[in-house]
Amino acid sequence: MTASATLPAPLRPERSFQGLILTLQRFWAEKGCVILQPYDMEVGAGTFHPATTLRALGPKPWNAAYVQPSRRPKDGRYGENPNRFQHYYQFQVILKPSPPNLQELYLESLYAIGIDPALHDLRFVEDDWESPTLGAWGLGWECWCDGMEVSQFTYFQQVAGQECAPVAGELTYGLERLAMYLQGVDNGFELNFNGLEGDQKVTYGDVFKQAEEEYSRHNFEYADTDKLFRNFAEAEKECLSLLSKGERGEGERHRQVLPAYDQCIKASHAFNLLDARGVISVTERQSYILKVRELAKACGAAWVKTEAGGA
Amino acid sequence: MPDLLFELFSEEIPARMQRQAAEDLKRLVTNALVDRGLTYEGAKAFATPRRLALNIVGLPVRQPDTREEKKGPRVGSPDAAVQGFLKSAGLTDIAQAKIESDPKKGEFYVAVIEKKGGATLDVLAEILPGIIRTFPWPKSMRWGAASTSSSSLRWVRPLRAIVATFGAETEEPEIVPFEVDGLKAGNVTYGHRFLAPGAITVRRFDDYVTKLEAAKVVLDADRRKDIVRHEAKNLAFAQGLEVIEDEGLLEEVAGLVEWPVVLMGSFEEAFLDVPGEVIRATIRANQKCFVLKKADGTAEAKAMGGELANRFLLISNIIAKDGGKTIIAGNERVIRARLSDAKFFWDTDRKVWKEDPEFKRLEKFKNVTFHEKLGSQWDRIERIRALAKELCKVTGADEAEVDLAARLCKADLQTEVVGEFPEVQGLMGRKYATILGLPASVAAACEEHYKPVGPTDSVPTDKVSVTVALADKLDTLVGFWAIDEKPTGSKDPYALRRAALGVIRLIVENGLAGGLRQITVFSGRLVMAQLFEVSRSRKVSLPSEAILGAIQNPAFKEFGETIERLVTLLKDEKSTVPPQSWEIDRSNDLLSFFHDRLKVMLRDQGARHDLVDAVLANGEANDDLLLVVRRVEALGKFLETEDGKSLLAGCKRAANILRAEEKKDGEGKFEAAANPALLAEASEKALHDALSIVGEAAAIALQKQDFEAAMRAMAKLRAPVDAFFEAVMVNADDPAIRQNRLALLAALRRVTRQVADFGKIAG
């Protein structure tokens, strides 16, 4: 009997996709996290949300949790692969500084969504996390439940080129995969989204299948590559220009980091789409990644000169 | 005598680091103790996913006392010198120093520093924190509130508790009093994360191990491995199956669990359509599970390593309430998903291959960079084709089959299966080629051209495989030589040493005769043409050093003026232009790399490396590695005979005398033929005659590459050489006779050098 048994049936994490999200939100809210909403831009992973990338920097404590829709244009499979989508959800938790009982808190959260450690084989398997585009790395694990990776657990060491002091702990739950496991479903599109049955049941496929088909066509075939190359160049230019306008010199706070970082996110997404369209060669690829990293690093350096960054 | 129990309890340590970390811990602590005069009877270190533990038995309670005499300045030295001495010796007054005298120095001060040995407990408290702080993890991290400071403790993952107790069996051990970053050493550890997470108070190693075991932690990794091995075997046996042994995986899973429980799961029979290697690759790499084979499989399946069963073994870390049903079901779901991916890839690939009998998709390799300077994968394949065609002259392989194999040997890199599981490259090429009904030799070459991978891998024997394997490796070596990316020290990112060893083994084990110089010049021209193409197309902004060097080389001018012309020459007219000096230089450089690898290989096989040097000293045919090896073998056998040993001694004596006399008279002064008229003694005449007979016989034998016969001929020199040294004084008073006798010795050196330079042989 796990903690979720007290919830109304449709909201139980093992019954509905939304029930899983609500349970995680409630769990981390009870642990003192700010529950944020998704960032309103296209990002490749929950880590890109400024609530993680930027807030991980500087000395101020910060505890937050949120769902982030993530877009990986290259992972599109026209809705034909039951496990791989170009748009999916991550549940992201960041705790700064990392509390001494972070592993226990994480296991408690699994228990809250119905994973009983007396029945399941839970494992912390080495995973050195690195985001070349964000200029970030950390050490931690893939968290396995019965042989399946259900989360990533990372102690950030460096983000946006800045050393983390103190270190933040980051948890990322792959929501679709976790929900498939909890609901006992082999096909992601068959996930029960709202927890109701019969006519009233809404599946993940009802919500997202058409989007997967359309966006796969877009990402691989239709996206205007000339426009994307322009977008990339413009976002890169704008990011640097905003950073330079917001700079007030020695000892003064920076005034223009968040809008500049938005441009870094835009550049990154444009690159991901260009990559999916197959118009970036192997050698160019590296140079685009480096360009985005330079933007992220410039934003990180500016962030620590802001109030939230501890200046 | 007291023992130390030391445990570092942390969040999960990566499996691959545990064993080394345990060894490092033992080494660091015992070295630090020994450095401080504390020897011990025994030490053993252990690791689990959550702890490193060290047990050191038989330590003394205290360090031995030490007494040191420190010499000071002369009596009556200036005050500054005396004060400096007092400070360095830790004295307050010069009256505390003794005065000694010495006939040379006169009277001087001596301080006697007596140090009482410290308590071992205190020494431990002093050394252990430093060892923790500077522990050599391959990668370490900071964590928690303390990480605000950049000097906070670093560990592989957060360090949570420290046990350090010291004491004899008969008494209550003491806790070593120290603290690292707020973490205080104590006597409390913790059991299995899920099965017995509570705190455990421990005294010393004996009860520590027992209490951990009761708390579902098997401390010793080797024991965990034994448990897995044993349980796996039993479970398999009960189903009429055999576990496919996998030592690497076993080591890894032993580092992922503190309490191993082996469970068996299954997957749908239909997935067995997928090649067994792919099934094994995905189950092993992604799920860290063992696969099984049928114990009663067909003979054919057994020959292929056994027919896979639709079962797998997973190693769980808990004793589940339901006996493992949920865990098995969960793992089966994941493996089912992985295998349906693999099956999907396999089906797609087969369809793609069948629909493309002209291999049009190989054009895609034009967009895949092999190396920035060496062009695309397509360019590389074209070079391999051209080189393989040339090599057919040596291997005698069918040219058409070789060309097809060379074209297709990298084709499987484009397949979905290899994209997902790179470790099955080559093997997949063979499978797809077989499906297309291509000749068996071509299919085999798709797999075997990668071989041999390392010194223990098998060497292909099929002529097509051998030819493509040689072309593949030679192109790699010559290419990286041309752009000057040779291995240095421990750095060999393109595995060029392995490639060179591969070439050597292919040649030697297949008995392929022929010099490497010519073929590496040929291969070098293909590569140079490529370099020019790349630099011309401006894919690389600056021509490489090699190109610049070549263009500036005056010899190169003979090739033509424009790059276009050079490319044409190198590609199409290469056989009409003789090797240029810079090409020969590069070939020789590469050849000496081959020689180094050959020496390593022969030494590993037990041959004497001085024999290799002696044979290689004969510069002429040393690019024919097969001949070099045969010569070494024949020479080794000859030197084991009495004749051989004796002749060697004679030749060395001759070489030494010549060296000494050449110093006086000059190099090459004795190379003129001896004058028969001046041969006074019978032994001189006998040696002179023997040299001319043996020299001719050996030359004929060598021409026929019959090294045994050459050695037999050499053996005939033994008696006359011995007799000569017995009867004759080389440095005779008469200068003409001396000159003549030295000429005889020089002739002996020339004759024997046809086989090897005896001066380079030890003994």
PDB file of N, CA, C and O in Angstrom, chain A residues 205-263:
ATOM      1  N   GLY A 205      -2.235   9.560 -26.741  1.00  0.00           N
ATOM      2  CA  GLY A 205      -2.332   9.618 -28.196  1.00  0.00           C
ATOM      3  C   GLY A 205      -3.407  10.594 -28.651  1.00  0.00           C
ATOM      4  O   GLY A 205      -3.222  11.326 -29.629  1.00  0.00           O
ATOM      5  N   ASP A 206      -4.563  10.600 -27.931  1.00  0.00           N
ATOM      6  CA  ASP A 206      -5.632  11.550 -28.271  1.00  0.00           C
ATOM      7  C   ASP A 206      -5.094  12.973 -28.224  1.00  0.00           C
ATOM      8  O   ASP A 206      -5.441  13.822 -29.023  1.00  0.00           O
ATOM      9  N   VAL A 207      -4.236  13.216 -27.260  1.00  0.00           N
ATOM     10  CA  VAL A 207      -3.736  14.579 -27.085  1.00  0.00           C
ATOM     11  C   VAL A 207      -2.587  14.872 -28.050  1.00  0.00           C
ATOM     12  O   VAL A 207      -2.530  15.948 -28.632  1.00  0.00           O
ATOM     13  N   PHE A 208      -1.679  13.905 -28.251  1.00  0.00           N
ATOM     14  CA  PHE A 208      -0.407  14.254 -28.900  1.00  0.00           C
ATOM     15  C   PHE A 208      -0.076  13.537 -30.217  1.00  0.00           C
ATOM     16  O   PHE A 208       0.886  13.891 -30.866  1.00  0.00           O
ATOM     17  N   LYS A 209      -0.863  12.500 -30.583  1.00  0.00           N
ATOM     18  CA  LYS A 209      -0.452  11.718 -31.762  1.00  0.00           C
ATOM     19  C   LYS A 209      -0.380  12.600 -33.014  1.00  0.00           C
ATOM     20  O   LYS A 209       0.618  12.571 -33.743  1.00  0.00           O
ATOM     21  N   GLN A 210      -1.412  13.380 -33.238  1.00  0.00           N
ATOM     22  CA  GLN A 210      -1.438  14.228 -34.436  1.00  0.00           C
ATOM     23  C   GLN A 210      -0.255  15.205 -34.410  1.00  0.00           C
ATOM     24  O   GLN A 210       0.392  15.459 -35.435  1.00  0.00           O
ATOM     25  N   ALA A 211       0.033  15.707 -33.219  1.00  0.00           N
ATOM     26  CA  ALA A 211       1.154  16.656 -33.100  1.00  0.00           C
ATOM     27  C   ALA A 211       2.451  15.960 -33.466  1.00  0.00           C
ATOM     28  O   ALA A 211       3.299  16.524 -34.170  1.00  0.00           O
ATOM     29  N   GLU A 212       2.621  14.720 -33.020  1.00  0.00           N
ATOM     30  CA  GLU A 212       3.853  13.994 -33.357  1.00  0.00           C
ATOM     31  C   GLU A 212       3.983  13.842 -34.871  1.00  0.00           C
ATOM     32  O   GLU A 212       5.060  14.014 -35.428  1.00  0.00           O
ATOM     33  N   GLU A 213       2.868  13.510 -35.528  1.00  0.00           N
ATOM     34  CA  GLU A 213       2.913  13.329 -36.985  1.00  0.00           C
ATOM     35  C   GLU A 213       3.270  14.643 -37.673  1.00  0.00           C
ATOM     36  O   GLU A 213       4.155  14.706 -38.523  1.00  0.00           O
ATOM     37  N   GLU A 214       2.550  15.699 -37.287  1.00  0.00           N
ATOM     38  CA  GLU A 214       2.745  16.979 -37.972  1.00  0.00           C
ATOM     39  C   GLU A 214       4.142  17.552 -37.711  1.00  0.00           C
ATOM     40  O   GLU A 214       4.814  18.041 -38.614  1.00  0.00           O
ATOM     41  N   TYR A 215       4.543  17.494 -36.452  1.00  0.00           N
ATOM     42  CA  TYR A 215       5.854  18.074 -36.136  1.00  0.00           C
ATOM     43  C   TYR A 215       6.992  17.238 -36.726  1.00  0.00           C
ATOM     44  O   TYR A 215       8.036  17.777 -37.087  1.00  0.00           O
ATOM     45  N   SER A 216       6.795  15.935 -36.841  1.00  0.00           N
ATOM     46  CA  SER A 216       7.852  15.138 -37.482  1.00  0.00           C
ATOM     47  C   SER A 216       8.027  15.596 -38.920  1.00  0.00           C
ATOM     48  O   SER A 216       9.147  15.755 -39.399  1.00  0.00           O
ATOM     49  N   ARG A 217       6.878  15.803 -39.620  1.00  0.00           N
ATOM     50  CA  ARG A 217       6.974  16.307 -41.000  1.00  0.00           C
ATOM     51  C   ARG A 217       7.683  17.652 -41.001  1.00  0.00           C
ATOM     52  O   ARG A 217       8.548  17.929 -41.828  1.00  0.00           O
ATOM     53  N   HIS A 218       7.280  18.489 -40.057  1.00  0.00           N
ATOM     54  CA  HIS A 218       7.882  19.817 -39.974  1.00  0.00           C
ATOM     55  C   HIS A 218       9.381  19.710 -39.727  1.00  0.00           C
ATOM     56  O   HIS A 218      10.201  20.282 -40.452  1.00  0.00           O
ATOM     57  N   ASN A 219       9.751  18.951 -38.720  1.00  0.00           N
ATOM     58  CA  ASN A 219      11.155  18.907 -38.311  1.00  0.00           C
ATOM     59  C   ASN A 219      12.068  18.311 -39.377  1.00  0.00           C
ATOM     60  O   ASN A 219      13.201  18.729 -39.525  1.00  0.00           O
ATOM     61  N   PHE A 220      11.541  17.295 -40.087  1.00  0.00           N
ATOM     62  CA  PHE A 220      12.408  16.602 -41.033  1.00  0.00           C
ATOM     63  C   PHE A 220      12.257  17.103 -42.471  1.00  0.00           C
ATOM     64  O   PHE A 220      13.142  16.927 -43.277  1.00  0.00           O
ATOM     65  N   GLU A 221      11.067  17.683 -42.790  1.00  0.00           N
ATOM     66  CA  GLU A 221      10.807  17.984 -44.197  1.00  0.00           C
ATOM     67  C   GLU A 221      10.486  19.447 -44.497  1.00  0.00           C
ATOM     68  O   GLU A 221      10.971  19.997 -45.476  1.00  0.00           O
ATOM     69  N   TYR A 222       9.639  20.056 -43.674  1.00  0.00           N
ATOM     70  CA  TYR A 222       9.081  21.351 -44.083  1.00  0.00           C
ATOM     71  C   TYR A 222       9.733  22.571 -43.450  1.00  0.00           C
ATOM     72  O   TYR A 222       9.604  23.677 -43.982  1.00  0.00           O
ATOM     73  N   ALA A 223      10.348  22.436 -42.334  1.00  0.00           N
ATOM     74  CA  ALA A 223      10.867  23.618 -41.641  1.00  0.00           C
ATOM     75  C   ALA A 223      11.765  24.398 -42.605  1.00  0.00           C
ATOM     76  O   ALA A 223      12.602  23.812 -43.293  1.00  0.00           O
ATOM     77  N   ASP A 224      11.569  25.710 -42.631  1.00  0.00           N
ATOM     78  CA  ASP A 224      12.281  26.565 -43.586  1.00  0.00           C
ATOM     79  C   ASP A 224      13.716  26.774 -43.090  1.00  0.00           C
ATOM     80  O   ASP A 224      13.956  27.500 -42.133  1.00  0.00           O
ATOM     81  N   THR A 225      14.650  26.119 -43.754  1.00  0.00           N
ATOM     82  CA  THR A 225      16.015  26.134 -43.219  1.00  0.00           C
ATOM     83  C   THR A 225      16.677  27.503 -43.376  1.00  0.00           C
ATOM     84  O   THR A 225      17.439  27.920 -42.509  1.00  0.00           O
ATOM     85  N   ASP A 226      16.357  28.208 -44.458  1.00  0.00           N
ATOM     86  CA  ASP A 226      16.937  29.554 -44.606  1.00  0.00           C
ATOM     87  C   ASP A 226      16.511  30.431 -43.443  1.00  0.00           C
ATOM     88  O   ASP A 226      17.307  31.154 -42.854  1.00  0.00           O
ATOM     89  N   LYS A 227      15.216  30.332 -43.137  1.00  0.00           N
ATOM     90  CA  LYS A 227      14.700  31.132 -42.027  1.00  0.00           C
ATOM     91  C   LYS A 227      15.383  30.711 -40.718  1.00  0.00           C
ATOM     92  O   LYS A 227      15.750  31.547 -39.903  1.00  0.00           O
ATOM     93  N   LEU A 228      15.581  29.408 -40.555  1.00  0.00           N
ATOM     94  CA  LEU A 228      16.192  28.932 -39.307  1.00  0.00           C
ATOM     95  C   LEU A 228      17.641  29.404 -39.178  1.00  0.00           C
ATOM     96  O   LEU A 228      18.086  29.789 -38.099  1.00  0.00           O
ATOM     97  N   PHE A 229      18.376  29.355 -40.277  1.00  0.00           N
ATOM     98  CA  PHE A 229      19.760  29.870 -40.233  1.00  0.00           C
ATOM     99  C   PHE A 229      19.741  31.347 -39.838  1.00  0.00           C
ATOM    100  O   PHE A 229      20.550  31.792 -39.027  1.00  0.00           O
ATOM    101  N   ARG A 230      18.771  32.081 -40.430  1.00  0.00           N
ATOM    102  CA  ARG A 230      18.657  33.504 -40.073  1.00  0.00           C
ATOM    103  C   ARG A 230      18.304  33.658 -38.597  1.00  0.00           C
ATOM    104  O   ARG A 230      18.904  34.451 -37.881  1.00  0.00           O
ATOM    105  N   ASN A 231      17.320  32.846 -38.151  1.00  0.00           N
ATOM    106  CA  ASN A 231      16.915  32.913 -36.740  1.00  0.00           C
ATOM    107  C   ASN A 231      18.101  32.688 -35.821  1.00  0.00           C
ATOM    108  O   ASN A 231      18.261  33.365 -34.817  1.00  0.00           O
ATOM    109  N   PHE A 232      18.895  31.701 -36.196  1.00  0.00           N
ATOM    110  CA  PHE A 232      20.041  31.394 -35.341  1.00  0.00           C
ATOM    111  C   PHE A 232      20.959  32.610 -35.251  1.00  0.00           C
ATOM    112  O   PHE A 232      21.330  33.062 -34.175  1.00  0.00           O
ATOM    113  N   ALA A 233      21.283  33.148 -36.420  1.00  0.00           N
ATOM    114  CA  ALA A 233      22.220  34.275 -36.452  1.00  0.00           C
ATOM    115  C   ALA A 233      21.645  35.469 -35.698  1.00  0.00           C
ATOM    116  O   ALA A 233      22.349  36.146 -34.942  1.00  0.00           O
ATOM    117  N   GLU A 234      20.343  35.713 -35.901  1.00  0.00           N
ATOM    118  CA  GLU A 234      19.723  36.863 -35.232  1.00  0.00           C
ATOM    119  C   GLU A 234      19.691  36.686 -33.718  1.00  0.00           C
ATOM    120  O   GLU A 234      19.974  37.611 -32.969  1.00  0.00           O
ATOM    121  N   ALA A 235      19.329  35.467 -33.299  1.00  0.00           N
ATOM    122  CA  ALA A 235      19.250  35.218 -31.859  1.00  0.00           C
ATOM    123  C   ALA A 235      20.635  35.367 -31.229  1.00  0.00           C
ATOM    124  O   ALA A 235      20.786  35.952 -30.151  1.00  0.00           O
ATOM    125  N   GLU A 236      21.642  34.867 -31.928  1.00  0.00           N
ATOM    126  CA  GLU A 236      22.999  34.966 -31.408  1.00  0.00           C
ATOM    127  C   GLU A 236      23.389  36.436 -31.242  1.00  0.00           C
ATOM    128  O   GLU A 236      23.887  36.860 -30.192  1.00  0.00           O
ATOM    129  N   LYS A 237      23.089  37.219 -32.282  1.00  0.00           N
ATOM    130  CA  LYS A 237      23.443  38.635 -32.262  1.00  0.00           C
ATOM    131  C   LYS A 237      22.681  39.363 -31.149  1.00  0.00           C
ATOM    132  O   LYS A 237      23.262  40.127 -30.375  1.00  0.00           O
ATOM    133  N   GLU A 238      21.384  39.071 -31.084  1.00  0.00           N
ATOM    134  CA  GLU A 238      20.527  39.752 -30.108  1.00  0.00           C
ATOM    135  C   GLU A 238      20.973  39.420 -28.681  1.00  0.00           C
ATOM    136  O   GLU A 238      21.021  40.291 -27.812  1.00  0.00           O
ATOM    137  N   CYS A 239      21.294  38.170 -28.452  1.00  0.00           N
ATOM    138  CA  CYS A 239      21.716  37.747 -27.120  1.00  0.00           C
ATOM    139  C   CYS A 239      22.923  38.585 -26.673  1.00  0.00           C
ATOM    140  O   CYS A 239      22.925  39.168 -25.589  1.00  0.00           O
ATOM    141  N   LEU A 240      23.921  38.637 -27.535  1.00  0.00           N
ATOM    142  CA  LEU A 240      25.149  39.353 -27.173  1.00  0.00           C
ATOM    143  C   LEU A 240      24.892  40.853 -27.038  1.00  0.00           C
ATOM    144  O   LEU A 240      25.428  41.511 -26.151  1.00  0.00           O
ATOM    145  N   SER A 241      24.014  41.363 -27.915  1.00  0.00           N
ATOM    146  CA  SER A 241      23.712  42.786 -27.863  1.00  0.00           C
ATOM    147  C   SER A 241      22.992  43.129 -26.554  1.00  0.00           C
ATOM    148  O   SER A 241      23.309  44.125 -25.898  1.00  0.00           O
ATOM    149  N   LEU A 242      22.023  42.301 -26.157  1.00  0.00           N
ATOM    150  CA  LEU A 242      21.311  42.567 -24.902  1.00  0.00           C
ATOM    151  C   LEU A 242      22.268  42.502 -23.715  1.00  0.00           C
ATOM    152  O   LEU A 242      22.207  43.318 -22.802  1.00  0.00           O
ATOM    153  N   LEU A 243      23.152  41.508 -23.763  1.00  0.00           N
ATOM    154  CA  LEU A 243      24.095  41.377 -22.650  1.00  0.00           C
ATOM    155  C   LEU A 243      24.986  42.608 -22.561  1.00  0.00           C
ATOM    156  O   LEU A 243      25.297  43.087 -21.472  1.00  0.00           O
ATOM    157  N   SER A 244      25.345  43.127 -23.709  1.00  0.00           N
ATOM    158  CA  SER A 244      26.229  44.282 -23.661  1.00  0.00           C
ATOM    159  C   SER A 244      25.462  45.534 -23.206  1.00  0.00           C
ATOM    160  O   SER A 244      25.974  46.351 -22.456  1.00  0.00           O
ATOM    161  N   LYS A 245      24.169  45.636 -23.622  1.00  0.00           N
ATOM    162  CA  LYS A 245      23.382  46.787 -23.177  1.00  0.00           C
ATOM    163  C   LYS A 245      23.116  46.738 -21.679  1.00  0.00           C
ATOM    164  O   LYS A 245      23.009  47.781 -21.027  1.00  0.00           O
ATOM    165  N   GLY A 246      22.968  45.542 -21.139  1.00  0.00           N
ATOM    166  CA  GLY A 246      22.625  45.434 -19.714  1.00  0.00           C
ATOM    167  C   GLY A 246      23.817  45.563 -18.787  1.00  0.00           C
ATOM    168  O   GLY A 246      23.678  45.666 -17.570  1.00  0.00           O
ATOM    169  N   GLU A 247      24.989  45.535 -19.373  1.00  0.00           N
ATOM    170  CA  GLU A 247      26.211  45.596 -18.563  1.00  0.00           C
ATOM    171  C   GLU A 247      26.418  47.013 -18.062  1.00  0.00           C
ATOM    172  O   GLU A 247      26.411  47.962 -18.835  1.00  0.00           O
ATOM    173  N   ARG A 248      26.597  47.167 -16.730  1.00  0.00           N
ATOM    174  CA  ARG A 248      26.737  48.499 -16.167  1.00  0.00           C
ATOM    175  C   ARG A 248      28.136  48.734 -15.598  1.00  0.00           C
ATOM    176  O   ARG A 248      28.348  49.668 -14.847  1.00  0.00           O
ATOM    177  N   GLY A 249      29.029  47.827 -15.888  1.00  0.00           N
ATOM    178  CA  GLY A 249      30.415  48.043 -15.446  1.00  0.00           C
ATOM    179  C   GLY A 249      30.712  47.485 -14.070  1.00  0.00           C
ATOM    180  O   GLY A 249      29.835  46.932 -13.394  1.00  0.00           O
ATOM    181  N   GLU A 250      31.942  47.656 -13.697  1.00  0.00           N
ATOM    182  CA  GLU A 250      32.502  47.096 -12.460  1.00  0.00           C
ATOM    183  C   GLU A 250      31.643  47.430 -11.236  1.00  0.00           C
ATOM    184  O   GLU A 250      31.262  48.581 -11.024  1.00  0.00           O
ATOM    185  N   GLY A 251      31.298  46.399 -10.465  1.00  0.00           N
ATOM    186  CA  GLY A 251      30.593  46.626  -9.199  1.00  0.00           C
ATOM    187  C   GLY A 251      29.102  46.908  -9.354  1.00  0.00           C
ATOM    188  O   GLY A 251      28.369  46.975  -8.370  1.00  0.00           O
ATOM    189  N   GLU A 252      28.628  47.070 -10.586  1.00  0.00           N
ATOM    190  CA  GLU A 252      27.200  47.348 -10.805  1.00  0.00           C
ATOM    191  C   GLU A 252      26.492  46.067 -11.221  1.00  0.00           C
ATOM    192  O   GLU A 252      27.083  45.189 -11.826  1.00  0.00           O
ATOM    193  N   ARG A 253      25.187  46.015 -10.902  1.00  0.00           N
ATOM    194  CA  ARG A 253      24.425  44.829 -11.300  1.00  0.00           C
ATOM    195  C   ARG A 253      24.121  44.818 -12.795  1.00  0.00           C
ATOM    196  O   ARG A 253      23.935  45.871 -13.394  1.00  0.00           O
ATOM    197  N   HIS A 254      24.051  43.625 -13.327  1.00  0.00           N
ATOM    198  CA  HIS A 254      23.662  43.474 -14.730  1.00  0.00           C
ATOM    199  C   HIS A 254      22.147  43.602 -14.824  1.00  0.00           C
ATOM    200  O   HIS A 254      21.428  43.185 -13.932  1.00  0.00           O
ATOM    201  N   ARG A 255      21.650  44.213 -15.941  1.00  0.00           N
ATOM    202  CA  ARG A 255      20.223  44.525 -16.010  1.00  0.00           C
ATOM    203  C   ARG A 255      19.485  43.813 -17.134  1.00  0.00           C
ATOM    204  O   ARG A 255      18.317  44.107 -17.400  1.00  0.00           O
ATOM    205  N   GLN A 256      20.121  42.847 -17.796  1.00  0.00           N
ATOM    206  CA  GLN A 256      19.461  42.329 -18.996  1.00  0.00           C
ATOM    207  C   GLN A 256      19.823  40.860 -19.263  1.00  0.00           C
ATOM    208  O   GLN A 256      20.137  40.488 -20.391  1.00  0.00           O
ATOM    209  N   VAL A 257      19.730  40.048 -18.230  1.00  0.00           N
ATOM    210  CA  VAL A 257      20.172  38.665 -18.410  1.00  0.00           C
ATOM    211  C   VAL A 257      19.056  37.752 -18.908  1.00  0.00           C
ATOM    212  O   VAL A 257      19.232  37.001 -19.866  1.00  0.00           O
ATOM    213  N   LEU A 258      17.883  37.825 -18.278  1.00  0.00           N
ATOM    214  CA  LEU A 258      16.813  36.883 -18.645  1.00  0.00           C
ATOM    215  C   LEU A 258      16.394  37.020 -20.111  1.00  0.00           C
ATOM    216  O   LEU A 258      16.305  36.012 -20.816  1.00  0.00           O
ATOM    217  N   PRO A 259      16.185  38.264 -20.600  1.00  0.00           N
ATOM    218  CA  PRO A 259      15.852  38.374 -22.034  1.00  0.00           C
ATOM    219  C   PRO A 259      16.994  37.879 -22.931  1.00  0.00           C
ATOM    220  O   PRO A 259      16.739  37.281 -23.980  1.00  0.00           O
ATOM    221  N   ALA A 260      18.222  38.103 -22.506  1.00  0.00           N
ATOM    222  CA  ALA A 260      19.344  37.626 -23.307  1.00  0.00           C
ATOM    223  C   ALA A 260      19.352  36.098 -23.334  1.00  0.00           C
ATOM    224  O   ALA A 260      19.546  35.478 -24.383  1.00  0.00           O
ATOM    225  N   TYR A 261      19.090  35.492 -22.180  1.00  0.00           N
ATOM    226  CA  TYR A 261      19.083  34.032 -22.105  1.00  0.00           C
ATOM    227  C   TYR A 261      17.981  33.440 -22.994  1.00  0.00           C
ATOM    228  O   TYR A 261      18.164  32.384 -23.600  1.00  0.00           O
ATOM    229  N   ASP A 262      16.837  34.157 -23.097  1.00  0.00           N
ATOM    230  CA  ASP A 262      15.785  33.699 -24.017  1.00  0.00           C
ATOM    231  C   ASP A 262      16.345  33.545 -25.430  1.00  0.00           C
ATOM    232  O   ASP A 262      15.996  32.611 -26.157  1.00  0.00           O
ATOM    233  N   GLN A 263      17.186  34.451 -25.826  1.00  0.00           N
ATOM    234  CA  GLN A 263      17.767  34.387 -27.168  1.00  0.00           C
ATOM    235  C   GLN A 263      18.702  33.183 -27.302  1.00  0.00           C
ATOM    236  O   GLN A 263      18.799  32.569 -28.360  1.00  0.00           O
TER     237      GLN A 263
END
